[in-house]
Each structure stands twice: as C-alpha cells, then as structure tokens.
Short mmCIF file of C-alpha atoms and ligand atoms in Angstrom, two decimals:
data_model
loop_
_atom_site.label_atom_id
_atom_site.label_comp_id
_atom_site.label_asym_id
_atom_site.label_seq_id
_atom_site.Cartn_x
_atom_site.Cartn_y
_atom_site.Cartn_z
CA MET A 1 0.00 0.00 0.00
CA SER A 2 1.31 3.49 -0.75
CA SER A 3 2.45 5.67 2.13
CA VAL A 4 0.20 8.25 3.79
CA LYS A 5 1.52 11.68 2.83
CA ILE A 6 1.87 14.28 5.56
CA GLY A 7 2.25 18.05 5.28
CA LEU A 8 3.69 19.40 8.51
CA LEU A 9 3.06 23.03 9.47
CA GLY A 10 5.66 24.07 12.04
CA LEU A 11 8.90 22.49 13.13
CA GLY A 12 9.25 23.90 16.64
CA VAL A 13 9.32 21.87 19.85
CA VAL A 14 6.36 19.64 18.95
CA GLY A 15 7.02 19.62 15.17
CA GLY A 16 10.63 18.61 15.73
CA GLY A 17 9.53 15.92 18.20
CA THR A 18 6.98 14.60 15.71
CA TRP A 19 9.63 14.32 12.99
CA ASP A 20 11.93 12.56 15.47
CA VAL A 21 9.29 10.01 16.58
CA LEU A 22 8.21 9.30 12.98
CA GLN A 23 11.84 8.57 12.05
CA ARG A 24 12.95 6.61 15.09
CA ASN A 25 9.80 4.43 15.30
CA ALA A 26 8.97 4.23 11.58
CA THR A 27 8.83 0.44 11.48
CA GLU A 28 6.66 0.05 14.60
CA ILE A 29 4.36 2.84 13.42
CA ALA A 30 3.94 1.29 9.95
CA ARG A 31 3.19 -2.11 11.52
CA ARG A 32 0.40 -0.47 13.49
CA ALA A 33 -0.95 1.85 10.81
CA GLY A 34 -0.78 -0.75 8.03
CA ARG A 35 1.28 1.59 5.84
CA ASP A 36 4.16 4.01 6.03
CA ILE A 37 3.53 7.52 7.31
CA GLU A 38 5.74 9.88 5.32
CA VAL A 39 6.35 13.58 5.86
CA VAL A 40 6.61 14.96 2.33
CA ALA A 41 6.44 18.71 2.98
CA VAL A 42 7.09 21.05 5.86
CA ALA A 43 6.20 24.74 6.28
CA VAL A 44 8.62 26.73 8.43
CA ARG A 45 9.98 30.24 8.80
CA ASP A 46 13.64 29.23 8.97
CA THR A 47 14.31 26.98 5.97
CA ALA A 48 18.05 26.55 6.64
CA LYS A 49 17.42 25.17 10.12
CA ALA A 50 14.72 22.86 8.76
CA ARG A 51 16.98 21.61 5.95
CA ALA A 52 19.67 20.73 8.48
CA LEU A 53 17.16 18.60 10.43
CA LEU A 54 15.19 17.04 7.58
CA GLY A 55 17.83 16.40 4.91
CA ASP A 56 16.98 16.54 1.20
CA SER A 57 14.02 14.17 0.92
CA VAL A 58 11.39 16.60 2.31
CA ARG A 59 10.07 19.66 0.51
CA ILE A 60 10.47 22.77 2.64
CA SER A 61 8.36 25.87 2.13
CA THR A 62 7.78 29.14 3.91
CA ASP A 63 4.18 29.16 2.63
CA ALA A 64 1.85 27.02 4.75
CA MET A 65 -1.08 27.61 2.38
CA GLU A 66 0.91 26.14 -0.50
CA ILE A 67 1.31 22.90 1.49
CA VAL A 68 -2.34 22.91 2.52
CA ARG A 69 -3.29 23.08 -1.18
CA ASP A 70 -0.80 20.42 -2.36
CA PRO A 71 -2.99 17.67 -3.91
CA ASN A 72 -0.35 15.09 -3.04
CA ILE A 73 -0.90 15.51 0.72
CA ASP A 74 -3.44 13.40 2.67
CA ILE A 75 -3.09 14.83 6.19
CA VAL A 76 -2.13 18.34 7.31
CA VAL A 77 -0.53 18.45 10.76
CA GLU A 78 -0.89 21.92 12.27
CA LEU A 79 1.77 22.54 14.95
CA VAL A 80 2.30 26.27 14.59
CA GLY A 81 -0.12 27.50 17.29
CA GLY A 82 -2.03 30.77 17.35
CA THR A 83 -5.65 31.07 16.37
CA GLU A 84 -6.08 33.21 13.29
CA LEU A 85 -3.66 31.93 10.63
CA ALA A 86 -4.04 28.42 12.03
CA ARG A 87 -7.81 28.70 11.59
CA GLU A 88 -7.37 29.67 7.93
CA TRP A 89 -4.96 26.80 7.26
CA VAL A 90 -7.15 24.25 9.01
CA LEU A 91 -10.37 25.40 7.31
CA GLU A 92 -8.62 25.43 3.92
CA SER A 93 -7.18 21.93 4.55
CA ILE A 94 -10.72 20.74 5.27
CA ALA A 95 -12.07 22.50 2.16
CA GLN A 96 -9.36 20.71 0.15
CA GLY A 97 -10.65 17.38 1.52
CA LYS A 98 -7.61 16.77 3.72
CA HIS A 99 -7.66 15.34 7.22
CA VAL A 100 -6.20 17.46 9.99
CA VAL A 101 -4.18 16.64 13.09
CA THR A 102 -3.54 19.52 15.48
CA ALA A 103 -2.08 20.11 18.93
CA ASN A 104 -3.64 23.57 19.03
CA LYS A 105 -5.95 23.81 22.04
CA ALA A 106 -6.38 27.58 21.73
CA LEU A 107 -7.56 27.15 18.14
CA LEU A 108 -10.10 24.46 19.04
CA ALA A 109 -11.27 26.27 22.18
CA LYS A 110 -11.99 29.37 20.10
CA HIS A 111 -12.96 28.00 16.68
CA GLY A 112 -13.59 24.29 17.38
CA ASN A 113 -17.33 24.38 16.68
CA GLU A 114 -16.76 26.01 13.28
CA ILE A 115 -13.90 23.63 12.43
CA PHE A 116 -15.78 20.47 13.45
CA ALA A 117 -18.89 21.59 11.53
CA ALA A 118 -16.80 22.21 8.39
CA ALA A 119 -15.03 18.86 8.76
CA HIS A 120 -18.34 17.04 9.25
CA GLU A 121 -19.74 18.69 6.14
CA ARG A 122 -16.68 17.72 4.08
CA GLY A 123 -16.41 14.20 5.60
CA VAL A 124 -12.84 14.54 6.90
CA MET A 125 -11.24 13.81 10.26
CA VAL A 126 -9.89 16.37 12.73
CA ALA A 127 -7.83 14.73 15.48
CA PHE A 128 -6.45 16.57 18.51
CA GLU A 129 -5.06 14.15 21.09
CA ALA A 130 -2.01 16.39 21.63
CA ALA A 131 -4.19 19.41 22.43
CA VAL A 132 -5.04 18.19 25.95
CA ALA A 133 -2.55 16.90 28.52
CA GLY A 134 0.32 16.31 26.08
CA GLY A 135 1.20 12.64 25.87
CA ILE A 136 -1.70 11.34 28.00
CA PRO A 137 -4.27 9.60 25.76
CA ILE A 138 -7.17 11.33 27.50
CA ILE A 139 -9.07 12.17 24.29
CA LYS A 140 -8.87 8.52 23.24
CA ALA A 141 -10.13 7.44 26.65
CA MET A 142 -13.04 9.86 26.61
CA ARG A 143 -14.02 9.38 22.96
CA GLU A 144 -13.76 5.60 23.01
CA GLY A 145 -12.91 3.91 26.30
CA LEU A 146 -15.63 5.55 28.40
CA THR A 147 -18.49 5.67 25.90
CA ALA A 148 -20.68 3.39 28.07
CA ASN A 149 -20.84 5.96 30.85
CA ARG A 150 -22.74 9.00 31.86
CA ILE A 151 -19.75 11.14 32.81
CA GLN A 152 -20.40 12.94 36.08
CA TRP A 153 -17.27 15.04 36.42
CA VAL A 154 -13.77 15.57 35.14
CA ALA A 155 -11.05 17.20 37.23
CA GLY A 156 -7.46 17.60 36.30
CA ILE A 157 -4.07 19.19 36.42
CA ILE A 158 -3.87 20.10 32.76
CA ASN A 159 -1.19 22.76 32.69
CA GLY A 160 2.37 21.62 33.34
CA THR A 161 3.84 25.09 33.77
CA THR A 162 1.60 26.06 36.67
CA ASN A 163 1.95 22.65 38.27
CA TYR A 164 5.72 23.01 38.05
CA ILE A 165 5.51 26.50 39.60
CA LEU A 166 3.21 25.39 42.43
CA SER A 167 5.36 22.32 43.12
CA GLU A 168 8.52 24.46 43.33
CA MET A 169 6.81 27.07 45.52
CA ARG A 170 5.61 24.36 47.89
CA ASN A 171 8.62 22.04 47.93
CA ARG A 172 11.48 24.54 47.72
CA GLY A 173 9.78 27.71 48.96
CA VAL A 174 10.96 29.62 45.86
CA SER A 175 9.17 32.71 44.62
CA PHE A 176 6.60 32.63 41.85
CA ALA A 177 8.92 34.60 39.49
CA GLU A 178 11.86 32.25 40.00
CA ALA A 179 9.74 29.15 39.39
CA LEU A 180 8.20 30.68 36.24
CA ALA A 181 11.64 31.51 34.82
CA ASP A 182 12.70 27.88 35.39
CA ALA A 183 9.53 26.57 33.70
CA GLN A 184 10.22 28.77 30.66
CA ARG A 185 13.84 27.64 30.50
CA LEU A 186 12.68 24.00 30.58
CA GLY A 187 10.35 24.64 27.63
CA TYR A 188 7.03 23.93 29.42
CA ALA A 189 5.49 27.38 29.05
CA GLU A 190 3.40 28.65 26.15
CA ALA A 191 4.94 31.29 23.84
CA ASP A 192 2.91 33.76 25.89
CA PRO A 193 3.27 32.49 29.49
CA THR A 194 0.26 34.52 30.64
CA PHE A 195 -1.79 31.76 28.97
CA ASP A 196 -0.30 29.36 31.51
CA ILE A 197 -0.23 31.42 34.68
CA GLU A 198 -3.62 33.07 34.18
CA GLY A 199 -5.29 29.67 33.70
CA ILE A 200 -6.22 30.31 30.05
CA ASP A 201 -4.33 27.31 28.64
CA ALA A 202 -5.98 25.05 31.22
CA ALA A 203 -9.39 26.52 30.34
CA HIS A 204 -8.78 25.89 26.62
CA LYS A 205 -8.16 22.24 27.45
CA LEU A 206 -11.01 22.02 29.97
CA SER A 207 -13.55 23.34 27.49
CA LEU A 208 -12.58 20.48 25.14
CA LEU A 209 -12.83 17.93 27.96
CA ALA A 210 -16.29 19.24 28.91
CA SER A 211 -17.49 18.80 25.33
CA LEU A 212 -16.13 15.25 25.25
CA ALA A 213 -17.67 14.47 28.65
CA PHE A 214 -21.14 15.90 28.14
CA GLY A 215 -21.66 16.15 24.38
CA ILE A 216 -21.96 19.95 24.38
CA PRO A 217 -20.43 22.50 21.99
CA VAL A 218 -17.03 23.92 22.93
CA GLN A 219 -17.72 26.89 25.22
CA PHE A 220 -14.41 28.36 26.31
CA SER A 221 -15.94 31.82 26.58
CA LYS A 222 -18.24 30.62 29.39
CA ALA A 223 -15.48 29.10 31.52
CA HIS A 224 -14.68 30.73 34.86
CA ILE A 225 -10.91 31.28 34.85
CA GLU A 226 -8.58 32.21 37.69
CA GLY A 227 -4.83 31.73 37.46
CA ILE A 228 -2.10 31.51 40.07
CA THR A 229 -0.54 34.97 39.81
CA SER A 230 -2.10 36.30 43.00
CA LEU A 231 -1.53 33.16 45.03
CA ALA A 232 0.51 34.00 48.13
CA GLN A 233 3.27 31.77 49.52
CA GLU A 234 1.58 32.07 52.95
CA ASP A 235 -1.64 30.51 51.63
CA ILE A 236 0.35 27.59 50.25
CA GLN A 237 1.88 27.16 53.71
CA HIS A 238 -1.41 27.56 55.62
CA ALA A 239 -3.00 25.03 53.27
CA GLN A 240 -0.17 22.62 54.03
CA ARG A 241 -0.71 23.03 57.77
CA LEU A 242 -4.41 22.32 57.30
CA GLY A 243 -3.58 19.09 55.41
CA TYR A 244 -4.06 20.44 51.88
CA THR A 245 -2.02 21.13 48.76
CA VAL A 246 -2.85 23.95 46.33
CA LYS A 247 -3.16 22.90 42.68
CA LEU A 248 -4.49 24.69 39.63
CA LEU A 249 -7.41 22.45 38.70
CA GLY A 250 -9.72 22.38 35.74
CA ILE A 251 -13.09 21.08 36.91
CA THR A 252 -16.19 20.34 34.89
CA ARG A 253 -19.16 18.73 36.57
CA ALA A 254 -22.72 17.90 35.58
CA ARG A 255 -25.28 19.31 38.03
CA PRO A 256 -29.05 18.99 37.64
CA GLU A 257 -29.22 22.71 36.71
CA GLY A 258 -26.30 22.73 34.25
CA ILE A 259 -22.59 22.20 33.84
CA GLU A 260 -19.81 23.67 35.94
CA LEU A 261 -16.79 24.78 33.90
CA ARG A 262 -14.05 26.32 36.00
CA VAL A 263 -10.30 26.69 36.36
CA HIS A 264 -8.86 28.02 39.62
CA PRO A 265 -6.32 27.33 42.34
CA THR A 266 -7.85 24.66 44.56
CA LEU A 267 -7.03 23.17 47.95
CA ILE A 268 -7.10 19.38 47.74
CA PRO A 269 -6.24 16.86 50.48
CA ALA A 270 -2.46 16.43 50.64
CA ASP A 271 -2.76 12.65 50.47
CA SER A 272 -4.99 12.65 47.37
CA MET A 273 -3.72 11.42 44.03
CA LEU A 274 -3.81 14.82 42.33
CA ALA A 275 -1.97 16.48 45.22
CA ASN A 276 0.98 14.20 44.53
CA VAL A 277 1.29 15.08 40.86
CA GLN A 278 4.60 16.95 40.83
CA GLY A 279 6.51 19.17 38.43
CA ALA A 280 5.24 19.50 34.87
CA MET A 281 3.28 16.24 35.01
CA ASN A 282 -0.45 16.27 34.25
CA ALA A 283 -3.23 14.07 35.60
CA VAL A 284 -6.91 13.86 34.81
CA LEU A 285 -9.60 12.13 36.86
CA VAL A 286 -12.81 11.17 35.08
CA HIS A 287 -15.82 9.92 36.98
CA GLY A 288 -18.34 7.84 35.04
CA ASP A 289 -21.54 6.39 36.50
CA ALA A 290 -20.65 2.82 35.49
CA VAL A 291 -16.87 2.73 35.76
CA GLY A 292 -16.48 5.01 38.81
CA GLN A 293 -13.29 7.06 39.04
CA THR A 294 -10.51 6.57 36.47
CA VAL A 295 -7.12 8.28 36.45
CA TYR A 296 -4.86 9.29 33.57
CA TYR A 297 -1.34 10.46 34.39
CA GLY A 298 1.72 11.42 32.37
CA ALA A 299 3.78 14.13 30.76
CA GLY A 300 1.57 17.06 29.79
CA ALA A 301 4.15 18.94 27.75
CA GLY A 302 7.50 18.52 26.02
CA ALA A 303 8.63 17.52 22.55
CA LEU A 304 8.46 13.73 22.61
CA PRO A 305 5.41 13.24 24.89
CA THR A 306 3.36 15.65 22.78
CA ALA A 307 4.72 14.08 19.58
CA SER A 308 3.58 10.70 20.93
CA ALA A 309 0.01 12.04 20.87
CA VAL A 310 0.37 13.65 17.43
CA VAL A 311 1.67 10.41 15.92
CA ALA A 312 -1.06 8.36 17.62
CA ASP A 313 -3.57 10.59 15.82
CA LEU A 314 -1.72 10.06 12.54
CA VAL A 315 -1.98 6.31 12.98
CA ASP A 316 -5.71 6.58 13.78
CA VAL A 317 -6.34 8.72 10.72
CA ALA A 318 -4.20 6.45 8.50
CA ARG A 319 -6.17 3.38 9.61
CA LEU A 320 -9.49 5.04 8.76
CA LEU A 321 -8.54 6.89 5.58
CA ASN A 322 -10.81 4.74 3.44
CA ALA A 323 -13.62 4.30 5.98
CA ALA A 324 -16.97 5.98 5.43
CA PRO A 325 -17.29 9.12 7.60
CA GLU A 326 -20.16 7.62 9.62
CA GLN A 327 -17.90 4.73 10.66
CA ARG A 328 -15.37 7.06 12.24
CA VAL A 329 -15.28 8.16 15.88
CA PRO A 330 -17.15 11.50 16.26
CA TYR A 331 -14.93 14.52 16.88
CA LEU A 332 -16.33 15.25 20.33
CA ALA A 333 -17.32 11.67 21.25
CA PHE A 334 -21.03 12.27 20.58
CA GLN A 335 -22.60 12.13 17.12
CA HIS A 336 -22.63 15.51 15.40
CA ASP A 337 -26.46 15.69 15.36
CA ALA A 338 -26.78 14.53 18.99
CA MET A 339 -25.04 17.40 20.76
CA ALA A 340 -26.92 18.86 23.75
CA ASP A 341 -27.44 22.51 24.67
CA THR A 342 -27.12 21.98 28.44
CA PRO A 343 -26.29 25.40 29.94
CA ILE A 344 -22.96 26.23 31.53
CA LEU A 345 -23.68 27.39 35.09
CA PRO A 346 -22.69 30.93 36.05
CA MET A 347 -19.98 30.82 38.73
CA GLU A 348 -22.42 32.23 41.31
CA GLU A 349 -24.38 28.96 41.07
CA VAL A 350 -21.37 26.68 41.57
CA GLN A 351 -21.15 24.73 44.84
CA SER A 352 -17.82 24.38 46.58
CA ALA A 353 -16.17 24.36 49.97
CA TYR A 354 -13.92 27.36 50.69
CA TYR A 355 -10.71 28.40 52.42
CA LEU A 356 -10.88 31.99 53.69
CA ARG A 357 -8.02 34.02 55.19
CA LEU A 358 -8.62 37.31 56.99
CA ARG A 359 -6.18 39.66 58.68
CA VAL A 360 -8.03 41.22 61.62
CA ASP A 361 -7.54 43.15 64.85
CA ASP A 362 -6.97 40.69 67.69
CA ARG A 363 -9.75 41.68 70.10
CA PRO A 364 -12.97 40.27 71.58
CA GLY A 365 -15.99 39.89 69.31
CA VAL A 366 -14.11 39.77 66.01
CA LEU A 367 -14.59 36.06 65.45
CA ALA A 368 -18.22 36.26 66.58
CA ASP A 369 -19.00 39.00 64.05
CA VAL A 370 -17.43 37.08 61.17
CA ALA A 371 -19.15 33.85 62.22
CA ARG A 372 -22.51 35.68 62.38
CA ILE A 373 -22.18 36.90 58.79
CA LEU A 374 -21.26 33.42 57.57
CA ALA A 375 -24.15 31.89 59.52
CA SER A 376 -26.69 34.34 58.15
CA ALA A 377 -25.56 33.42 54.61
CA GLU A 378 -26.06 29.73 55.58
CA ILE A 379 -22.36 29.02 55.27
CA SER A 380 -21.25 26.39 57.72
CA ILE A 381 -17.72 26.55 59.16
CA GLY A 382 -15.84 23.24 59.07
CA SER A 383 -12.68 24.30 60.93
CA MET A 384 -10.73 27.40 61.84
CA ILE A 385 -7.20 28.32 62.90
CA GLN A 386 -5.81 31.60 64.17
CA GLU A 387 -2.21 32.77 64.04
CA PRO A 388 -0.55 35.96 65.29
CA ALA A 389 0.51 38.38 62.54
CA GLY A 390 2.41 41.27 64.15
CA ASP A 391 -0.14 43.53 65.88
CA HIS A 392 -2.95 41.64 64.19
CA ALA A 393 -4.14 38.07 63.75
CA ASP A 394 -4.68 35.91 60.70
CA ILE A 395 -7.80 33.76 60.82
CA MET A 396 -8.21 30.88 58.38
CA PHE A 397 -11.59 29.21 57.91
CA LEU A 398 -12.50 26.08 56.03
CA THR A 399 -16.20 26.08 55.19
CA HIS A 400 -18.52 23.26 54.23
CA GLU A 401 -19.95 23.30 50.72
CA ALA A 402 -21.82 26.49 49.88
CA ARG A 403 -23.09 28.34 46.84
CA GLU A 404 -20.47 30.69 45.39
CA GLY A 405 -23.04 33.49 45.28
CA ALA A 406 -23.61 33.12 49.05
CA ILE A 407 -19.87 33.26 49.71
CA ASN A 408 -19.50 36.38 47.55
CA GLY A 409 -22.27 38.15 49.50
CA ALA A 410 -20.78 37.17 52.86
CA LEU A 411 -17.26 38.18 51.80
CA SER A 412 -18.32 41.66 50.76
CA GLN A 413 -19.93 42.16 54.20
CA ILE A 414 -16.87 40.76 56.00
CA GLN A 415 -14.56 42.93 53.94
CA SER A 416 -16.34 46.07 55.12
CA LEU A 417 -16.07 45.22 58.85
CA PRO A 418 -13.92 47.88 60.58
CA PHE A 419 -11.50 45.38 62.12
CA VAL A 420 -10.65 43.59 58.83
CA ARG A 421 -7.17 44.82 57.86
CA SER A 422 -6.54 43.43 54.38
CA ALA A 423 -8.31 41.93 51.39
CA VAL A 424 -9.94 38.62 52.28
CA THR A 425 -8.35 35.68 50.49
CA ARG A 426 -10.77 33.09 49.15
CA LEU A 427 -9.73 29.76 47.63
CA ARG A 428 -11.95 26.84 46.71
CA VAL A 429 -11.56 23.45 48.36
CA GLU A 430 -12.39 20.11 46.72
CA ALA A 431 -12.35 16.69 48.33
N1 HSE B 1 2.14 25.26 28.27
C1 HSE B 1 1.48 23.99 28.34
C2 HSE B 1 1.65 23.47 29.74
C3 HSE B 1 2.08 23.05 27.33
O1 HSE B 1 2.39 24.06 30.53
O2 HSE B 1 1.01 22.48 30.09
C4 HSE B 1 1.20 21.94 26.92
O3 HSE B 1 -0.05 22.32 26.51
#
C-alpha cells in the first residue's frame, strides 16, 4: 500500500519531536498503521534550520497555504499554534478534503465548533489528542474507552507550567517569578506564558474535555478562569498546615441545573492522588456512573510526549482513511447531530467548599461578628485556625460546601467590617 503523505506546518518543539518520533519508530508505526507515514512537505519560517534537520528528501516551504493546497498531501498536521492563521490553514485543509491533526488547544477552544462543523460537512477527520494533557491519551479514553458511561465530572491538572511553579513554591519555597523563569527555561510554558499562569491554557483544554464528557459544543468563553498569579506563599503554607495542597485544577461537573466549567487554584487533600502530581506532570480524573473514578497520568508537555500524541492521531487517521465518515469516531465523542445545549452554570451557582483568610484586629468579638455573617448566609464553618501576625491576627476558615453566590455576598460584608485589615483571600476546596 502506498504511504500516507503528511504536510507538517511548524517544526518547533512539537514539530521537531513529531519528525523525530516518525523517524525513530517508523517500522513500529507502519506495523500499526498498516502503511508508512511519510512527511513529504514542511512549512517553516527558517528553511536553513529545517533543511539541516530534515535532509533533502522533504520539501520545505515558507508558505503554509501552498502545502495545505498540495494535492499530493493526505493529512495536514498543524503545529504552529495561534488562532487566526491556524484557523485559515485548518479550514482550507478541510475544504481541500484533507484530514487534519492539530495540537492547538487555543484554536479548538476558540474555533472548534466552526472547524468540526466544516469537517463534518466535508467528511474529513480532525484529530487533537495532543491538544489536551500532552502525551496522555485522554481524548482517546473519553471518545472511546468511556463511551458506556454518563460522565459525572472531570477534574485535572492540565497545565504543566503552573503545576511546576506550584510544586517548586511548595517544595522549595521559591518565589513565583523564579519558578516561572525555570519553567520557561525548561520549555514547558506557552509562547505567551500569561496563557499558563492566568489559567487560560488550562481553560482551553477544559472546554474540550467538557465537550467530550457531556456532548456539548465547545464553550471556552463561558469558563470561569482564575490563574495563580495572585496566590501567596503564605496561603500555600497555611494550606499545608491544614492538610491540603494547592493545585491549579480544571473542573467540569454535571449538576441537575447545568454544567460547571471552571479553572482556579484549589485546595485538595495532601494525600490525594492529584496532590501528589509533581513538576510539569499532568493528571486527569474522570468519573463515570458505570466505571467510577478513572485516572490518567503522564507528561503534559514537552517535545516527545506531545509528539507521541500527534503520531497516535496520525496512525488513527491512517487506519481510517478509506472508511466511510459515519464509521469514524465522532470529533467530540457524541454524534454531530446529537449534541446537547445543556447550559454552563454561572460561577455564582457553583457549589464548593472554601478556604478563607482574613487579617483582623486581635480583640474580643471579632470572630463572633465574622461567624454571624457566615451563619446568616447559611455558610457552615468546618474548621478554623488563628495565628498571630504582628499587631494583628490571621484567621483561616474552612467552610462546608456552599453556593459561590452566598460566599460572595458574605465576603463583601466581612470585607467592610472595621477590624478587617486586608483583602480577604478566598480559595476553593475540593475533596
Ligand atoms: N504550556 C502547556 C503546559 C504546554 O504548561 O502544560 C502543553 O499544553
């Protein structure tokens, strides 16, 4: 059988890794795919660098669109990133009847619904295993392995950069800035690291996981997103003393009223599985009604782990090249005409437990006043610790589960009490 012809857009960290894996494992990959997978053309900015890596057998161009329109190419692999040019290349690839493999979570979070609709119309595949959690086959698990289940929730550490930063801040006590610089040096961070540290990258990935879990359109714009930039070292330490670790989690959960879709720093029990995911590793927990809780763990970034996912998609697409579109696995796990319009819940309606930290004057009645406000908002206190802080005191509360809207109301009242000396810190707690 003739080889499957690949046009590769981008030869950066992931593109270079993909080339490497396709070369080093060519025989194993062909045994699995049933035919050779051959990169015939690559689009890059720096042709000299590409020539040094690829040798003479691959056509190198600086014009991605020219590769997209090459009739000799079966699959376009988009590894450039960004959302606008990438959207044009992907939509044109689809219009040309080519299948697409992409690692671009920002593209799919923003334009996924348009891209999947176009691909459905044209009868081509769009595969994106590398877009979520790097080398972990979480898309495969959710699209295929868990199809018997009603998924109840998905929670995960899906950004390696922030997990690396939080691990370093907790384990070595280093500052946020120092840990971020290390993460960038190690190549974990996005080109724009604000995507990592502000939780945007995790929300891109979470919005794809929510679609796969619940059969809803991709709704990144409705995600609640908080990053780790304002997280204080002292909260990491207080959390530790209370038996918790702070992680940036992506959480999506089906409630009777709608779907929670949120990314934020979260206190989780220090002995839980996710709390022990260190460095740039990722982990995703998926809870299905039949299977119960399942765990997926591995490298969430880096050249070879991400290339592992890209090449797995190439093998999948190669195996199904001649299959009728209706025999292929649907893009978002559910059939295109069976997507649901279940609403995404506003954050005010989300239920969570909370960690609160207040700096207050250390005098009689302070605790009683705060407790009264919490009680009148029907927020139940689970535990509390107090520590001296110079002339003042720091009080840390852990609450039982409450509605976010109730917490917001109580916090604005607490904040205006005359003895409260700094902004109240609020972090969510998950068991
Ligand atoms: N910047 C991402 C991360 C890379 O830190 O997880 C993989 O998407």
